[in-house]
Tab-separated table of C-alpha atoms in Angstrom:
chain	number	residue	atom	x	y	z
W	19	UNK	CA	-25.968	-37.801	8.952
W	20	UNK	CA	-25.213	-34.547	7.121
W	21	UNK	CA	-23.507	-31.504	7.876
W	22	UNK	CA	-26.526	-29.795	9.672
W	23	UNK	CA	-25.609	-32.588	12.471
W	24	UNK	CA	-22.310	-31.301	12.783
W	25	UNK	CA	-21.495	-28.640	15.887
W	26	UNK	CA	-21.531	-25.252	13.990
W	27	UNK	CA	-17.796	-24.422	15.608
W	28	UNK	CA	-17.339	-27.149	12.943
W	29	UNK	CA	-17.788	-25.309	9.613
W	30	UNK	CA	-14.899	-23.289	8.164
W	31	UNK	CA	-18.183	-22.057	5.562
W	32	UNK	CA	-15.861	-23.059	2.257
W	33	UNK	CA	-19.054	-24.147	0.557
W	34	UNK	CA	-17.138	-27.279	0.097
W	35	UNK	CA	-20.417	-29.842	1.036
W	36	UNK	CA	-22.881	-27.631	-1.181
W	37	UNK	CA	-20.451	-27.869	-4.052
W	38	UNK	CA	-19.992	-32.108	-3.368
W	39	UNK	CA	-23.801	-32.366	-2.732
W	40	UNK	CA	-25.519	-34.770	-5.918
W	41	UNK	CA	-29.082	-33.962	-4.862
W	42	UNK	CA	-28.276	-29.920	-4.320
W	43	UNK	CA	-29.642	-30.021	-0.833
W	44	UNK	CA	-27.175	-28.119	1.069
W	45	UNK	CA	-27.478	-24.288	0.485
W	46	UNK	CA	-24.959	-21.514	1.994
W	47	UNK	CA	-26.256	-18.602	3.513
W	48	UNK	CA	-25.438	-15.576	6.412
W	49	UNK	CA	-26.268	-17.032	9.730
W	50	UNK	CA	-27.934	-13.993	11.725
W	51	UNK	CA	-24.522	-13.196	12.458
W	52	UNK	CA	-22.865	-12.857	9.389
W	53	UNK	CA	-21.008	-16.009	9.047
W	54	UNK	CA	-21.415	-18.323	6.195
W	55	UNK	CA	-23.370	-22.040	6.812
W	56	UNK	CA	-24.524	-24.504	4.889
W	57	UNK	CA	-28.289	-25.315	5.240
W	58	UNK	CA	-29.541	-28.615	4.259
W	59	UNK	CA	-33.155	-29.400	2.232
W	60	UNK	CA	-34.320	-32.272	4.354
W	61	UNK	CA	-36.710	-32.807	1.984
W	62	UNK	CA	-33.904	-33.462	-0.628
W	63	UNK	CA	-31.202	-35.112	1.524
W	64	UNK	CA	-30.971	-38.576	1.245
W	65	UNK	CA	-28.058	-38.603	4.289
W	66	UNK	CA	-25.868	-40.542	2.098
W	67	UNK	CA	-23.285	-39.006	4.586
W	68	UNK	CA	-20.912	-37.398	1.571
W	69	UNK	CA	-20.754	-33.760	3.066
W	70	UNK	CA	-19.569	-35.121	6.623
W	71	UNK	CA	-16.995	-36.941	4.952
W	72	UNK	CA	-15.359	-34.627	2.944
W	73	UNK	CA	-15.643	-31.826	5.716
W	74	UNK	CA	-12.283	-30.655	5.685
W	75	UNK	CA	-12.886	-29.542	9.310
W	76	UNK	CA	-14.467	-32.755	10.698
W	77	UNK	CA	-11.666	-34.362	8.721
W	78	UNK	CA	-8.988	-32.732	8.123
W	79	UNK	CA	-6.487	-33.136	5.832
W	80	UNK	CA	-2.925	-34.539	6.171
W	81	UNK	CA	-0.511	-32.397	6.291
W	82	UNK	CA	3.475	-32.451	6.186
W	83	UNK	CA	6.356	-30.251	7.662
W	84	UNK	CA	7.597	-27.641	5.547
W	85	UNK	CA	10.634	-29.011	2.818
W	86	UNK	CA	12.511	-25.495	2.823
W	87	UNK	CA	11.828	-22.186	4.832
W	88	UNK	CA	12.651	-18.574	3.391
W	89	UNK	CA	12.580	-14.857	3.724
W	90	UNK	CA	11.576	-13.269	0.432
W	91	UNK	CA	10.779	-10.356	-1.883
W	92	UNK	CA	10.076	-9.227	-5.052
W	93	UNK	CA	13.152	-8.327	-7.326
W	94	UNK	CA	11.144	-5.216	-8.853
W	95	UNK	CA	11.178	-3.079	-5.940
W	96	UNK	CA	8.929	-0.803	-7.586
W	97	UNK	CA	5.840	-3.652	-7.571
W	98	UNK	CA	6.414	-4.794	-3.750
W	99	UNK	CA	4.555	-1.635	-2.659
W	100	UNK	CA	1.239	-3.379	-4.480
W	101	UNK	CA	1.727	-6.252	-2.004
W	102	UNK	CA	0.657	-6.080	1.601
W	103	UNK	CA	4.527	-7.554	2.611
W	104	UNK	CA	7.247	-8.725	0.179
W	105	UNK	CA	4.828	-9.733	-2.421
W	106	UNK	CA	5.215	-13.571	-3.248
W	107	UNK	CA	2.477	-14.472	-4.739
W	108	UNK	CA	2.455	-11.362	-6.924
W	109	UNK	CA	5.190	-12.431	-8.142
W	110	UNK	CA	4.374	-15.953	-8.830
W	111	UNK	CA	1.260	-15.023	-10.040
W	112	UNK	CA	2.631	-12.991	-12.793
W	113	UNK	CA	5.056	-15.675	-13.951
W	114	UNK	CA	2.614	-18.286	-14.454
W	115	UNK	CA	0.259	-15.782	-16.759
W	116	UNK	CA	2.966	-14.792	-18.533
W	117	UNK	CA	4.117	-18.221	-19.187
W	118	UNK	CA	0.950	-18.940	-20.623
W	119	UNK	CA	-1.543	-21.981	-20.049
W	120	UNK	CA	-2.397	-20.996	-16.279
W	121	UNK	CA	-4.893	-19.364	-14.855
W	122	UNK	CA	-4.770	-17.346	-10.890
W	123	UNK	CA	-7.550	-17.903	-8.389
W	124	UNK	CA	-7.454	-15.747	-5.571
W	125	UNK	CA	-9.970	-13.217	-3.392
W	126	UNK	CA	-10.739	-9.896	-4.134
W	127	UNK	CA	-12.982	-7.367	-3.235
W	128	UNK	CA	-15.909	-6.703	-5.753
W	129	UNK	CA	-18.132	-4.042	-6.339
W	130	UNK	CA	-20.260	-3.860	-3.022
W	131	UNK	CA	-16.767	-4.332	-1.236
W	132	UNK	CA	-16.812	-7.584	-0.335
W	133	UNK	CA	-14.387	-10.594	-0.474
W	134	UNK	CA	-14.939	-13.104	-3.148
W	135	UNK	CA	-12.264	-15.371	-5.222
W	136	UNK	CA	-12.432	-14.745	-8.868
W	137	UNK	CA	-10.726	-16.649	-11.697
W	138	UNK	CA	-7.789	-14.249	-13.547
W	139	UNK	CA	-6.173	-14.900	-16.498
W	140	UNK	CA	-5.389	-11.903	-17.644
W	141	UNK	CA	-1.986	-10.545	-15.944
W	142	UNK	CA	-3.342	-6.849	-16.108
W	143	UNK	CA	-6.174	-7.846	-13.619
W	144	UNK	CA	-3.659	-9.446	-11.531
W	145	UNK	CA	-3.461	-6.297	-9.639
W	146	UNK	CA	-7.153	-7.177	-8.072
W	147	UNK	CA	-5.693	-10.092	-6.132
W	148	UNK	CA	-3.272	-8.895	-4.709
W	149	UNK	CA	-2.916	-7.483	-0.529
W	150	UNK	CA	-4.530	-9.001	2.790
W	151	UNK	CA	-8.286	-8.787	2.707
W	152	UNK	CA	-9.079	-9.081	6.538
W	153	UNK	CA	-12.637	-11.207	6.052
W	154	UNK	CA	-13.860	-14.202	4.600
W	155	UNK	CA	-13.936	-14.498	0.897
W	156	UNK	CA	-16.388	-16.247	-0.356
W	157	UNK	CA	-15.184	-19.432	-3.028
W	158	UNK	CA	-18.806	-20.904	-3.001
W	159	UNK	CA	-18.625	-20.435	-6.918
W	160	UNK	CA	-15.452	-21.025	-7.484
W	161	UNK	CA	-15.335	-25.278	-7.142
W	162	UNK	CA	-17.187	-26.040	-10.368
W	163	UNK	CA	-14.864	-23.187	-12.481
W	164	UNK	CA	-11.920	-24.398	-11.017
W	165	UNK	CA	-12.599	-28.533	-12.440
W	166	UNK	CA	-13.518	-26.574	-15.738
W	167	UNK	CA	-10.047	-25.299	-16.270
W	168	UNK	CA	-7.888	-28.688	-15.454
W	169	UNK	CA	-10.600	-30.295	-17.339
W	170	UNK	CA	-10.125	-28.040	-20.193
W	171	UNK	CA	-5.968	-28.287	-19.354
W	172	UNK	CA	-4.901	-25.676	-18.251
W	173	UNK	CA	-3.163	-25.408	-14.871
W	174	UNK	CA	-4.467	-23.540	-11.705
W	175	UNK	CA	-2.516	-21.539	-8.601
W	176	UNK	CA	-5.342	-21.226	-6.033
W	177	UNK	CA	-4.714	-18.670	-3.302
W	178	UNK	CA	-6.264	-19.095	0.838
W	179	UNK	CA	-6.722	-19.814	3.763
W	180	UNK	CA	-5.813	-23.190	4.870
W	181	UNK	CA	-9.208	-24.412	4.945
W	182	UNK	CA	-9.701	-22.875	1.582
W	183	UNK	CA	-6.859	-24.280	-0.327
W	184	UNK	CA	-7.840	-27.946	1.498
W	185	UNK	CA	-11.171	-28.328	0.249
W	186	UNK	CA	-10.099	-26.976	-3.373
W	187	UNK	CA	-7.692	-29.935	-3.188
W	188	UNK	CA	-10.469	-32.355	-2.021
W	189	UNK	CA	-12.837	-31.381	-4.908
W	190	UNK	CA	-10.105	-31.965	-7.069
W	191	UNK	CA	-8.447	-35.059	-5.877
W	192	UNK	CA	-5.590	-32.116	-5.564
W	193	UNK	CA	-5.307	-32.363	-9.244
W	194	UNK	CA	-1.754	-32.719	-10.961
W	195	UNK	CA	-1.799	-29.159	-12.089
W	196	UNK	CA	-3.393	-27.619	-9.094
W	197	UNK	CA	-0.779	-25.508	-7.486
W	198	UNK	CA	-1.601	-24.117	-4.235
W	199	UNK	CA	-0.539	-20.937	-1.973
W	200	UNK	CA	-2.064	-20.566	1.538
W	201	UNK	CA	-1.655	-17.378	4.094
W	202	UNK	CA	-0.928	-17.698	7.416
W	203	UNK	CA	-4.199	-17.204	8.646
W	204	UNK	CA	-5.353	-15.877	12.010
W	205	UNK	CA	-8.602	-16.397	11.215
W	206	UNK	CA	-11.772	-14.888	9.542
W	207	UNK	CA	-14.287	-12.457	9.845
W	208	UNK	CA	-17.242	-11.629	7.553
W	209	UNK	CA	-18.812	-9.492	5.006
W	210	UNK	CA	-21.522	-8.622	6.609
W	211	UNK	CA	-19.455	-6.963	9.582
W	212	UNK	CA	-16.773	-5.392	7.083
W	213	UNK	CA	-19.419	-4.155	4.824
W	214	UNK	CA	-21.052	-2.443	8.518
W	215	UNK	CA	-17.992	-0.978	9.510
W	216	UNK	CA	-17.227	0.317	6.208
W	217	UNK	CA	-21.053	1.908	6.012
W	218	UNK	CA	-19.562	4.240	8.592
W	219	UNK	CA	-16.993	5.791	5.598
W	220	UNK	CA	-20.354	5.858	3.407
W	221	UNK	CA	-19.406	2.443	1.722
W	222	UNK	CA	-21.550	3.455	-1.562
W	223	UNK	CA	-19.263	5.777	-2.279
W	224	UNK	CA	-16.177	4.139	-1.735
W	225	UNK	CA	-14.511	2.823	-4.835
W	226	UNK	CA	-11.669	0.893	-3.137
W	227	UNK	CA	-10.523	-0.125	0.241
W	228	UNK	CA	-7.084	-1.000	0.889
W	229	UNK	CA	-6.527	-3.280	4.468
W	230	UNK	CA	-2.855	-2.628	4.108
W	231	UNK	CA	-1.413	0.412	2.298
W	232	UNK	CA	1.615	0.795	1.710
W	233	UNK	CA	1.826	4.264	1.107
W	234	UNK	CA	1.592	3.759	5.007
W	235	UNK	CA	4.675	1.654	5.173
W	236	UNK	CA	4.951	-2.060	6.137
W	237	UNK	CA	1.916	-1.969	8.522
W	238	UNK	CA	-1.794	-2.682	8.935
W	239	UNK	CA	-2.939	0.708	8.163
W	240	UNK	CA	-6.528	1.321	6.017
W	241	UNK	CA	-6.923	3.377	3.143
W	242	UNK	CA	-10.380	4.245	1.722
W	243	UNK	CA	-10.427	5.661	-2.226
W	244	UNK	CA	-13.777	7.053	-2.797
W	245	UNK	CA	-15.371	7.500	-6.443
W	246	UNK	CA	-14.991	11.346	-6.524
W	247	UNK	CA	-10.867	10.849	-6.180
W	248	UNK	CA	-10.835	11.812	-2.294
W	249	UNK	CA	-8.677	9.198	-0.121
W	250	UNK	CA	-9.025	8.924	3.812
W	251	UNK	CA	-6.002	6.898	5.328
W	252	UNK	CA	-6.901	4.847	9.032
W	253	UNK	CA	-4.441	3.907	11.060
W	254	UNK	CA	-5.121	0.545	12.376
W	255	UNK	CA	-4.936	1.856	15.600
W	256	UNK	CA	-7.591	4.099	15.462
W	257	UNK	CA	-10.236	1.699	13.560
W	258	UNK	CA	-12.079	-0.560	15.594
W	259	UNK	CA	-12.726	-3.025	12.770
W	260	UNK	CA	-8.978	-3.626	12.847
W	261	UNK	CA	-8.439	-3.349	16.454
W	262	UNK	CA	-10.506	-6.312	17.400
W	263	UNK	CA	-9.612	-8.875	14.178
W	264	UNK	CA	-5.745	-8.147	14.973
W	265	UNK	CA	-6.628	-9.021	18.696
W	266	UNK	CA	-8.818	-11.920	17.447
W	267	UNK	CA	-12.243	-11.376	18.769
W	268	UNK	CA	-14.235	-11.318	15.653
W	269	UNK	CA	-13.451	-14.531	13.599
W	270	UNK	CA	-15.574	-17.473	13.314
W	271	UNK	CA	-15.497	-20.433	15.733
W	272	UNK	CA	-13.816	-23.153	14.083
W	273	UNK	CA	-11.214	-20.600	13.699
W	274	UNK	CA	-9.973	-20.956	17.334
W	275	UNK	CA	-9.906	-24.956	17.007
W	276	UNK	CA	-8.450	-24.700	13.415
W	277	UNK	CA	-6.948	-28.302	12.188
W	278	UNK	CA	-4.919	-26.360	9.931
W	279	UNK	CA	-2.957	-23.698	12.721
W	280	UNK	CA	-0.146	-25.937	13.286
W	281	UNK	CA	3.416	-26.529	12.250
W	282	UNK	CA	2.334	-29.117	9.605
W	283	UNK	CA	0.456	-27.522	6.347
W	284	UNK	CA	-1.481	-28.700	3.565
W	285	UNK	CA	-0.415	-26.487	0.807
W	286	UNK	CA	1.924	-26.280	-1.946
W	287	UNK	CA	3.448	-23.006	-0.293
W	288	UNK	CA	2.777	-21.000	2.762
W	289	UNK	CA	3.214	-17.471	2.867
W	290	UNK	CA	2.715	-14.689	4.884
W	291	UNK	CA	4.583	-11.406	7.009
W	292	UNK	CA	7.954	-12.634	8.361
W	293	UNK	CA	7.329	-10.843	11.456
W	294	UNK	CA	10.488	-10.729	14.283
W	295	UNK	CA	12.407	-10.413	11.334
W	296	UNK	CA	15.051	-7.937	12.910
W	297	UNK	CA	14.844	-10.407	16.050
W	298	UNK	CA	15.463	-13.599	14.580
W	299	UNK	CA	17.632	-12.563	11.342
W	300	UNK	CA	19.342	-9.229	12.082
W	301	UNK	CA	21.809	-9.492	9.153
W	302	UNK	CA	19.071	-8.969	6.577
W	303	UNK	CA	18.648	-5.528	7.562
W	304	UNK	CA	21.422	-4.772	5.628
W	305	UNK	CA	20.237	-6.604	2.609
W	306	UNK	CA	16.685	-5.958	2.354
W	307	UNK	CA	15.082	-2.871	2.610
W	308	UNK	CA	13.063	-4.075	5.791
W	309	UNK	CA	10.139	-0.989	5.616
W	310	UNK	CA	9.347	-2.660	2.216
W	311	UNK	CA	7.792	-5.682	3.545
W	312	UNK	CA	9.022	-8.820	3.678
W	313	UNK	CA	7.787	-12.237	2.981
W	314	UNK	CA	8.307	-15.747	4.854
W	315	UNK	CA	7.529	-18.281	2.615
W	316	UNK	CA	7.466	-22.036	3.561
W	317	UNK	CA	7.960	-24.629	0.563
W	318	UNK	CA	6.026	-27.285	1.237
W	319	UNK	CA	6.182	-29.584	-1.638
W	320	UNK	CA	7.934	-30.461	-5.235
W	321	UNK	CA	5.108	-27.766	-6.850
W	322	UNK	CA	5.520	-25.319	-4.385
W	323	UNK	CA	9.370	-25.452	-5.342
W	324	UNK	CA	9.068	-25.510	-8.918
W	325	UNK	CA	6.837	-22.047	-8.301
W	326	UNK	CA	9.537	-20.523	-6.320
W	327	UNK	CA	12.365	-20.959	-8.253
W	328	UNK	CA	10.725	-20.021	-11.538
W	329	UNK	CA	9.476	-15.989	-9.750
W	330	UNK	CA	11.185	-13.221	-9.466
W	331	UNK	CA	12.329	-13.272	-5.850
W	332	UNK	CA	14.924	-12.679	-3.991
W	333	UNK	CA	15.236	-15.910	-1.547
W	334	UNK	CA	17.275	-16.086	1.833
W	335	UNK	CA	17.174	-19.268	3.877
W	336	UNK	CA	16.402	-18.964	7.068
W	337	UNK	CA	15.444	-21.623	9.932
W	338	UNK	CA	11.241	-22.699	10.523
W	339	UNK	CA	12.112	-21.647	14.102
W	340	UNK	CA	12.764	-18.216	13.485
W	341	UNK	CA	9.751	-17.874	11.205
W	342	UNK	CA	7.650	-19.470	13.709
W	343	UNK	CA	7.898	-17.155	16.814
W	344	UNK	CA	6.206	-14.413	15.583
W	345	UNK	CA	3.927	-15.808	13.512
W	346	UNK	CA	1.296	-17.709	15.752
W	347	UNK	CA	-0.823	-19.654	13.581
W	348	UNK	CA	1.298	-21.839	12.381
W	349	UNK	CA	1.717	-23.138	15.924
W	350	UNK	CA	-1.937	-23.679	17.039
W	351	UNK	CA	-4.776	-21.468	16.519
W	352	UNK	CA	-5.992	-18.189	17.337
W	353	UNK	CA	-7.765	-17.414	21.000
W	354	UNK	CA	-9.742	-14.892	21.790
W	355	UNK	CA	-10.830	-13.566	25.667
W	356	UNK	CA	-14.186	-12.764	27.062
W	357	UNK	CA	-14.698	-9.362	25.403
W	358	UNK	CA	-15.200	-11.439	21.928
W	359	UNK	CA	-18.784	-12.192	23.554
W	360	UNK	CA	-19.635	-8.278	24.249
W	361	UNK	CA	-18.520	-7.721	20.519
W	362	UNK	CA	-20.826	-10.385	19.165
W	363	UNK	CA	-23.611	-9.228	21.043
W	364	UNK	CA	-22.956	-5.722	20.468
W	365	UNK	CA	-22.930	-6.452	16.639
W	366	UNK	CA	-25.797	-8.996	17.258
W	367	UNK	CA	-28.493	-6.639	17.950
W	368	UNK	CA	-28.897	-4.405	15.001
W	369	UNK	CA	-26.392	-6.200	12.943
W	370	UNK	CA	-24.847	-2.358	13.102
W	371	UNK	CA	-21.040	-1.903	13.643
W	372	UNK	CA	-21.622	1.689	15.187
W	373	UNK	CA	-22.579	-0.507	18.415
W	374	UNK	CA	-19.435	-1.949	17.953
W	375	UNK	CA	-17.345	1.177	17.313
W	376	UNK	CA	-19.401	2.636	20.899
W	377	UNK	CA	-17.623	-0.123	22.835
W	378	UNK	CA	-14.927	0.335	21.506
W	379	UNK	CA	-14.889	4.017	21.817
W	380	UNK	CA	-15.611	3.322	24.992
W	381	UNK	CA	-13.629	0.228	26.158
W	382	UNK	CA	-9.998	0.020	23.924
W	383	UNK	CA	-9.302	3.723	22.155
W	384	UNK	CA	-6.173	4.472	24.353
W	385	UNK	CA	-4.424	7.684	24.157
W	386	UNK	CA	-1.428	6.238	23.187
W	387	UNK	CA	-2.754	5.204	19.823
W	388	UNK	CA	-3.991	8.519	19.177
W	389	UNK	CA	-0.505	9.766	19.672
W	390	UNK	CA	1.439	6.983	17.744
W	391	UNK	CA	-1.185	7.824	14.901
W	392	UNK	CA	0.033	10.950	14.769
W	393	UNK	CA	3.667	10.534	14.798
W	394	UNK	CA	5.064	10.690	11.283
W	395	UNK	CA	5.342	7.176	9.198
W	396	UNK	CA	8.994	7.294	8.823
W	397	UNK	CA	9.973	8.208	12.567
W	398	UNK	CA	7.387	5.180	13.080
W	399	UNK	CA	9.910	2.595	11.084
W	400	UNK	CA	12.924	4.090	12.725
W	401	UNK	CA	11.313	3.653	16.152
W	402	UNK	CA	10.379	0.061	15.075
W	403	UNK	CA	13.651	-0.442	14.206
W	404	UNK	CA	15.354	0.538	16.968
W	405	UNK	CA	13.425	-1.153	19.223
W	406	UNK	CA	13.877	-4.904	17.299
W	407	UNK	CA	9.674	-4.778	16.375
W	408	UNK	CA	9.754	-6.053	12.747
C-alpha cells in the first residue's frame, strides 16, 4: 500500500512521503485543481508501505494541551506594523539570528507570487517571512535543507501550519534543536487560485502583495505594490479571493477533517490573532494599543518557553478559554456549506478566477461592504471598539 491508496481528503500535500520515499517514486504535482498530491511511479514502488506510515494525516501525531497561554506583542512598537497581528514570531525570529548559530524557516512569497518556505539566516531578510500568506506554501524542498543544518549543528525555528510543522518533526525525529512555531490555521488554499485571482491586478507587474496591511489597521485588508511604485489597497470585503477563504470555501479537503484543529497541538508554540480580545480580556485595552494587533500565543513545550522568554515581547497571561472562543481551529476544524461546490466548479472549468469573481459579483458583494469599505480606517477601529469586535 502507498499513499496513492489513500482517500485524497487524506493528503495535507506537505511533500512529506516524496521526501521519505528511498526509491523516489512518489512525485508532487497540481491536481487539475490546484492542490498539491503526491503521485506514485508504480513502476518504482516497491509498496514497502513507508509513505502511509509516516502520513501525518493518516497518522497523526500526538499532541498535548498547551503548558501556558498568553496575549502578546512586540516591545518595538515601531516593527509590529511589519507583522500581520502582534508580531511573535518576528520577534523570535530576530533573537535567534542575532544570537547566532540558528537559522529561520518560514513561507514567503517568491518572485511569481507564490508561497514557498525558504531557509533565512540572514536577519535583514527576515522581513520576507514575516505576515499571513492566505495559501499553501509549498515546503516540498525544504525537508532535505532542513536535516543539512542540524546535521551541520546549527539549530532550526520552523514556521506552519500544523500539518507542516508535524511532518518537519517526523523527518527529523523532531530533532533536539528543532524549534517549532505553528499558526492557527483555518485551512489552505493554493497557488494556482491566488496566482488567478491576482492575474486580475496584472500579477506580472506586481512586485509585492501584502494579505494583511497594516497601513490598513489590524484587519484582513490587501495591498498590491506594483514594480513602477503604484500601490492599490483591497479591502477584504470587496475581494472575492478573501471573501470566500475567510468564509472557508476554498481550502483543501483534509482541511475540514484536520487531526491537528483541536485543543491539543503538536508544536513548540502556537500563535496566531487573539481575536474577542476586548470580549474576553477588556482590561488590556488600556495596556495595549489594541489597533496594533495583538498576538495569542500558546506555549506548548520546554522549547517553546525557552523561545518566549528570550524575545522581545510583552507577555500577559490570560486563560486557554478566552483564547479559544474566537479562534475556531483550535477547537475542531474548518466547515464549509454547499456554495464551496459552485466555487470549485466555477474555478474548475477554465482554471480562471474571473468565473469565480462573476459569482461572486453576482452571489455575495453586499452593499454593506461597499459602504464599510468606504468608511474611514480609524472610525472603522472606533466602531470595532465600541461594539466589543476585536
Amino acid at each position: 500500500m502507498n499513499v496513492s491508496d489513500l482517500n485524497i481528503d487524506k493528503c495535507s500535500g506537505c511533500g512529506l512521503c516524496a521526501n521519505i520515499c528511498s526509491k523516489n517514486s512518489i512525485t508532487i504535482v497540481s491536481d487539475e485543481m490546484g492542490f498539491l498530491r503526491p503521485v506514485v511511479d508504480s513502476a518504482s514502488c516497491v509498496d514497502c508501505g513507508l509513505c502511509v506510515k509516516k502520513c501525518v494525516i493518516n497518522n497523526p501525531s500526538d499532541l498535548s494541551l498547551p503548558q501556558q497561554t498568553f496575549a502578546a506583542i512586540r516591545k518595538d512598537k515601531q516593527k509590529i506594523s511589519m507583522s500581520s497581528s502582534g508580531g511573535v514570531f518576528a520577534a523570535i525570529a530576530e533573537k535567534v539570528l542575532l544570537d547566532g548559530g540558528w537559522a529561520v524557516i518560514g513561507s514567503t512569497l517568491d518572485s511569481t507570487i507564490s508561497a514557498k518556505h525558504v531557509v533565512v539566516t540572514d536577519v535583514n531578510l527576515l522581513k520576507n517571512l514575516y505576515g499571513s500568506k492566505y495559501v499553501q506554501s509549498t515546503t516540498t524542498e525544504i525537508y532535505e535543507q532542513v536535516a543539512v543544518l542540524l546535521k551541520n549543528g546549527m539549530s532550526v525555528l520552523f514556521s506552519g501550519t500544523p500539518c507542516q510543522v508535524a511532518a518537519v518533526q517526523r523527518y527529523t525525529k523532531n530533532h533536539p534543536n528543532l524549534f517549532s512555531i505553528e499558526v492557527i490555521c483555518h485551512g489552505v488554499a493554493n497557488n494556482k487560485m491566488f496566482n488567478s485571482y491576482l492575474d486580475m491586478y496584472k500579477r506580472n507587474d506586481i512586485k509585492m502583495f501584502y494579505f494583511r496591511d497594516k497601513e490598513q489597521g489590524w484587519s484582513f485588508n490587501n495591498k498590491i505594490v506594483y514594480n513602477n511604485g503604484k500601490e492599490k489597497k483591497i479591502n477584504h470585503r470587496m475581494s472575492s479571493y478573501m471573501t470566500y477563504f475567510l468564509k472557508g470555501e476554498t481550502y483543501r479537503d483534509c482541511c475540514y477533517k484536520c487531526p491537528y484543529a483541536k485543543p491539543e497541538r503538536g508544536a513548540d508554540i502556537t500563535i496566531g490573532d487573539f481575536w474577542g480580545i476586548l470580549q474576553t480580556r477588556p482590561d488590556l485595552n488600556n495596556k495595549i494599543d489594541i489597533e496594533k494587533g495583538v498576538s495569542c500565543v500558546l506555549v506548548n513545550t520546554k522549547k517553546g518557553m525557552s523561545l518566549i522568554k528570550n524575545a522581545d515581547l510583552e507577555l500577559y497571561d490570560v486563560d486557554y478559554t478566552a483564547i479559544r472562543k474566537e479562534n475556531g481551529p483550535v477547537n475542531e476544524p474548518s466547515h464549509h456549506t454547499e456554495k464551496r461546490n459552485l466555487i470549485l466548479n466555477a474555478w474548475g472549468k477554465r482554471n480562471n478566477w474571473e468565473d469565480v469573481h462573476a459569482l461572486w459579483k453576482k452571489n455575495d458583494l453586499k452593499l454593506s461592504f461597499r459602504l464599510w469599505s468606504m468608511v474611514p480606517i480609524s472610525l472603522q477601529h472606533k466602531i470595532r471598539v465600541i461594539l466589543g469586535k476585536r
